[in-house]
Amino acid sequence: MLTLSPELYIGRGYHRECYIHPSQPDRCVKVVVNGDDSETKREVSYYHKLIKRNIDWKMLPRLHDQIETNKGKGTVFDLILDYNGEVSKPLSYYLNSIELTTYHAEDFPKAFRQFSEYLLSEKILTMTIKPKNILYRLTTATEGHLILVDNIGNSDLIPICDYSTFFAQLKIARKLNRFKKLLRKLYPKNTVLQSILIE
């Protein structure tokens, strides 16, 4: 059994907490702390479909396995790290600060564009796209790319998007448009971001 201690804690979403893997520092472990494991089951099932499709994992952490921990069943993923070895921070961390948004203003349009292109080309379906569920992984002090780390998968009763490129890309485009609208709503005072979103 894997022991997840407080010093390994990274953060938490609504349903799950995330910890650095105690013996594999390039991986993290997600455990359910609120509700049941239905979200994890959906996500793992969808990941297996992505593995079969042999996708490019550039903007999505790889799923490794599921293990027992002192906090219940854990799901092991790649740990996303910046160029300097620090755990990458959520996009929301940067957008909550006009100073940080300004500092990365030249890179953000490219990062947003590449993220959109990635989801569309690899046909990655999501429940919702939120800035807290995306990490901005720094590859240098001023440049990086976005990585989706949560709310991945498809909950449609009839999952036609899993088999149709046309319908998958249509759905992804709608999600991306909603994501832009959400950013405008969440950060109305971040004038730098607002100007980036107009481009």
Short mmCIF file of C-alpha atoms in Angstrom, two decimals:
data_model
loop_
_atom_site.label_atom_id
_atom_site.label_comp_id
_atom_site.label_asym_id
_atom_site.label_seq_id
_atom_site.Cartn_x
_atom_site.Cartn_y
_atom_site.Cartn_z
CA MET A 1 0.00 0.00 0.00
CA LEU A 2 1.26 3.46 -0.94
CA THR A 3 1.38 6.06 1.85
CA LEU A 4 0.42 9.58 0.79
CA SER A 5 1.68 11.99 3.44
CA PRO A 6 0.79 15.70 3.81
CA GLU A 7 4.18 16.89 2.51
CA LEU A 8 3.41 15.19 -0.84
CA TYR A 9 0.14 17.11 -1.26
CA ILE A 10 -0.17 19.19 -4.45
CA GLY A 11 -3.78 20.37 -4.54
CA ARG A 12 -7.41 19.39 -4.79
CA GLY A 13 -10.38 19.67 -7.07
CA TYR A 14 -14.02 19.20 -6.15
CA HIS A 15 -13.82 15.39 -6.00
CA ARG A 16 -10.13 14.48 -5.79
CA GLU A 17 -6.83 15.37 -4.17
CA CYS A 18 -3.48 15.08 -5.91
CA TYR A 19 -0.18 13.97 -4.36
CA ILE A 20 3.37 13.50 -5.60
CA HIS A 21 4.09 9.77 -5.88
CA PRO A 22 6.36 8.96 -2.89
CA SER A 23 8.73 6.68 -4.81
CA GLN A 24 8.36 8.04 -8.37
CA PRO A 25 8.76 11.84 -8.26
CA ASP A 26 7.87 12.22 -11.95
CA ARG A 27 4.37 10.90 -11.24
CA CYS A 28 1.37 11.97 -9.19
CA VAL A 29 -1.50 10.11 -7.53
CA LYS A 30 -5.13 11.25 -7.54
CA VAL A 31 -7.46 9.98 -4.80
CA VAL A 32 -11.20 10.56 -4.34
CA VAL A 33 -12.02 12.66 -1.26
CA ASN A 34 -15.58 13.78 -2.06
CA GLY A 35 -18.33 11.58 -3.50
CA ASP A 36 -17.84 8.27 -5.29
CA ASP A 37 -15.30 7.15 -7.87
CA SER A 38 -17.59 7.54 -10.91
CA GLU A 39 -15.51 10.45 -12.26
CA THR A 40 -12.32 8.41 -11.98
CA LYS A 41 -13.93 5.39 -13.67
CA ARG A 42 -15.16 7.55 -16.57
CA GLU A 43 -11.75 9.19 -16.93
CA VAL A 44 -9.81 5.90 -16.82
CA SER A 45 -12.18 4.33 -19.36
CA TYR A 46 -11.66 7.27 -21.71
CA TYR A 47 -7.88 7.17 -21.21
CA HIS A 48 -7.84 3.54 -22.33
CA LYS A 49 -9.50 4.65 -25.58
CA LEU A 50 -6.82 7.31 -26.04
CA ILE A 51 -4.07 4.77 -25.39
CA LYS A 52 -5.51 2.48 -28.07
CA ARG A 53 -5.56 5.45 -30.48
CA ASN A 54 -1.86 6.07 -29.74
CA ILE A 55 -2.33 9.82 -29.36
CA ASP A 56 0.37 12.44 -28.89
CA TRP A 57 0.61 13.08 -25.13
CA LYS A 58 2.17 16.54 -25.41
CA MET A 59 -0.71 18.33 -23.68
CA LEU A 60 -2.19 15.52 -21.64
CA PRO A 61 -0.56 13.58 -18.78
CA ARG A 62 -0.21 9.85 -19.36
CA LEU A 63 -2.21 7.42 -17.25
CA HIS A 64 -0.01 4.72 -15.68
CA ASP A 65 -1.97 2.52 -13.30
CA GLN A 66 -4.28 2.32 -10.30
CA ILE A 67 -2.97 1.42 -6.86
CA GLU A 68 -4.12 1.13 -3.26
CA THR A 69 -3.13 3.99 -0.96
CA ASN A 70 -3.77 4.92 2.66
CA LYS A 71 -6.45 7.26 1.28
CA GLY A 72 -8.19 4.67 -0.89
CA LYS A 73 -7.66 3.68 -4.49
CA GLY A 74 -5.31 6.03 -6.32
CA THR A 75 -4.84 6.71 -10.01
CA VAL A 76 -1.28 7.37 -11.17
CA PHE A 77 -0.50 9.97 -13.85
CA ASP A 78 2.53 11.86 -15.13
CA LEU A 79 3.47 14.70 -12.80
CA ILE A 80 3.69 17.89 -14.85
CA LEU A 81 6.88 19.80 -14.05
CA ASP A 82 8.32 23.09 -15.25
CA TYR A 83 11.77 23.40 -16.81
CA ASN A 84 13.23 24.13 -13.36
CA GLY A 85 11.74 21.01 -11.74
CA GLU A 86 8.91 22.76 -9.92
CA VAL A 87 5.37 21.41 -10.15
CA SER A 88 3.56 23.32 -12.90
CA LYS A 89 0.88 25.72 -11.73
CA PRO A 90 -2.70 26.03 -12.98
CA LEU A 91 -3.51 28.56 -15.68
CA SER A 92 -5.78 30.23 -13.11
CA TYR A 93 -2.69 31.05 -11.00
CA TYR A 94 -1.32 33.16 -13.84
CA LEU A 95 -4.63 34.73 -14.87
CA ASN A 96 -5.41 35.83 -11.32
CA SER A 97 -2.42 38.15 -11.57
CA ILE A 98 -2.27 40.94 -14.15
CA GLU A 99 1.49 41.10 -13.54
CA LEU A 100 1.97 37.41 -14.42
CA THR A 101 -0.41 37.64 -17.36
CA THR A 102 1.55 40.65 -18.64
CA TYR A 103 4.84 38.81 -18.16
CA HIS A 104 3.59 35.92 -20.33
CA ALA A 105 1.46 38.04 -22.68
CA GLU A 106 3.65 37.31 -25.71
CA ASP A 107 3.48 33.56 -25.16
CA PHE A 108 -0.16 33.11 -24.11
CA PRO A 109 -1.72 33.61 -27.59
CA LYS A 110 0.55 30.89 -28.99
CA ALA A 111 -0.12 28.61 -26.01
CA PHE A 112 -3.90 29.05 -26.34
CA ARG A 113 -3.76 28.44 -30.09
CA GLN A 114 -1.63 25.32 -29.80
CA PHE A 115 -3.87 23.98 -27.03
CA SER A 116 -6.97 24.41 -29.21
CA GLU A 117 -5.22 22.82 -32.19
CA TYR A 118 -4.10 19.91 -30.04
CA LEU A 119 -7.57 19.12 -28.69
CA LEU A 120 -9.04 19.29 -32.18
CA SER A 121 -6.33 17.29 -33.95
CA GLU A 122 -6.14 14.56 -31.28
CA LYS A 123 -9.93 14.66 -30.75
CA ILE A 124 -9.63 15.00 -26.96
CA LEU A 125 -13.10 15.22 -25.43
CA THR A 126 -13.70 17.02 -22.16
CA MET A 127 -16.58 17.51 -19.75
CA THR A 128 -15.76 21.20 -19.34
CA ILE A 129 -12.60 23.25 -19.85
CA LYS A 130 -11.69 25.43 -16.87
CA PRO A 131 -8.50 27.38 -16.08
CA LYS A 132 -8.06 25.48 -12.81
CA ASN A 133 -8.01 22.19 -14.75
CA ILE A 134 -5.24 23.32 -17.10
CA LEU A 135 -1.59 23.67 -16.16
CA TYR A 136 0.72 26.20 -17.80
CA ARG A 137 3.91 24.18 -18.08
CA LEU A 138 6.92 26.48 -18.32
CA THR A 139 9.52 25.24 -20.78
CA THR A 140 11.64 28.37 -20.20
CA ALA A 141 11.22 31.37 -17.90
CA THR A 142 8.98 33.09 -20.45
CA GLU A 143 7.51 30.29 -22.59
CA GLY A 144 5.34 27.25 -22.00
CA HIS A 145 2.36 25.26 -23.13
CA LEU A 146 -1.00 24.29 -21.68
CA ILE A 147 -1.73 20.80 -20.39
CA LEU A 148 -5.22 19.53 -19.60
CA VAL A 149 -5.18 17.55 -16.34
CA ASP A 150 -8.82 17.09 -15.30
CA ASN A 151 -12.42 16.72 -16.54
CA ILE A 152 -11.26 14.57 -19.45
CA GLY A 153 -13.70 12.25 -21.20
CA ASN A 154 -17.16 11.92 -22.65
CA SER A 155 -20.36 11.34 -20.67
CA ASP A 156 -22.77 11.25 -23.63
CA LEU A 157 -25.33 8.45 -23.36
CA ILE A 158 -24.67 7.63 -27.02
CA PRO A 159 -20.95 8.44 -27.43
CA ILE A 160 -21.03 9.18 -31.16
CA CYS A 161 -18.12 11.63 -30.73
CA ASP A 162 -15.88 8.71 -29.80
CA TYR A 163 -16.30 7.34 -33.31
CA SER A 164 -16.89 10.39 -35.53
CA THR A 165 -14.13 12.93 -36.17
CA PHE A 166 -16.66 15.44 -37.49
CA PHE A 167 -18.90 15.34 -34.41
CA ALA A 168 -15.94 15.17 -32.02
CA GLN A 169 -14.34 18.29 -33.48
CA LEU A 170 -17.69 20.07 -33.52
CA LYS A 171 -18.16 19.33 -29.82
CA ILE A 172 -14.58 20.32 -28.97
CA ALA A 173 -14.95 23.63 -30.84
CA ARG A 174 -18.07 24.40 -28.79
CA LYS A 175 -16.21 23.61 -25.56
CA LEU A 176 -13.33 25.87 -26.58
CA ASN A 177 -15.72 28.74 -27.34
CA ARG A 178 -17.33 28.27 -23.93
CA PHE A 179 -13.86 28.27 -22.39
CA LYS A 180 -13.09 31.67 -23.91
CA LYS A 181 -16.42 33.03 -22.67
CA LEU A 182 -15.67 31.65 -19.21
CA LEU A 183 -12.27 33.36 -19.15
CA ARG A 184 -13.89 36.68 -20.08
CA LYS A 185 -16.39 36.21 -17.26
CA LEU A 186 -13.93 35.06 -14.60
CA TYR A 187 -11.27 37.71 -15.26
CA PRO A 188 -13.10 40.89 -16.36
CA LYS A 189 -10.47 43.15 -14.75
CA ASN A 190 -7.53 41.40 -16.38
CA THR A 191 -7.29 43.76 -19.35
CA VAL A 192 -4.23 41.97 -20.73
CA LEU A 193 -6.13 38.69 -20.93
CA GLN A 194 -9.17 40.39 -22.41
CA SER A 195 -7.04 41.83 -25.19
CA ILE A 196 -5.45 38.42 -25.84
CA LEU A 197 -8.87 36.79 -26.16
CA ILE A 198 -9.91 39.31 -28.82
CA GLU A 199 -7.01 38.27 -31.07
#
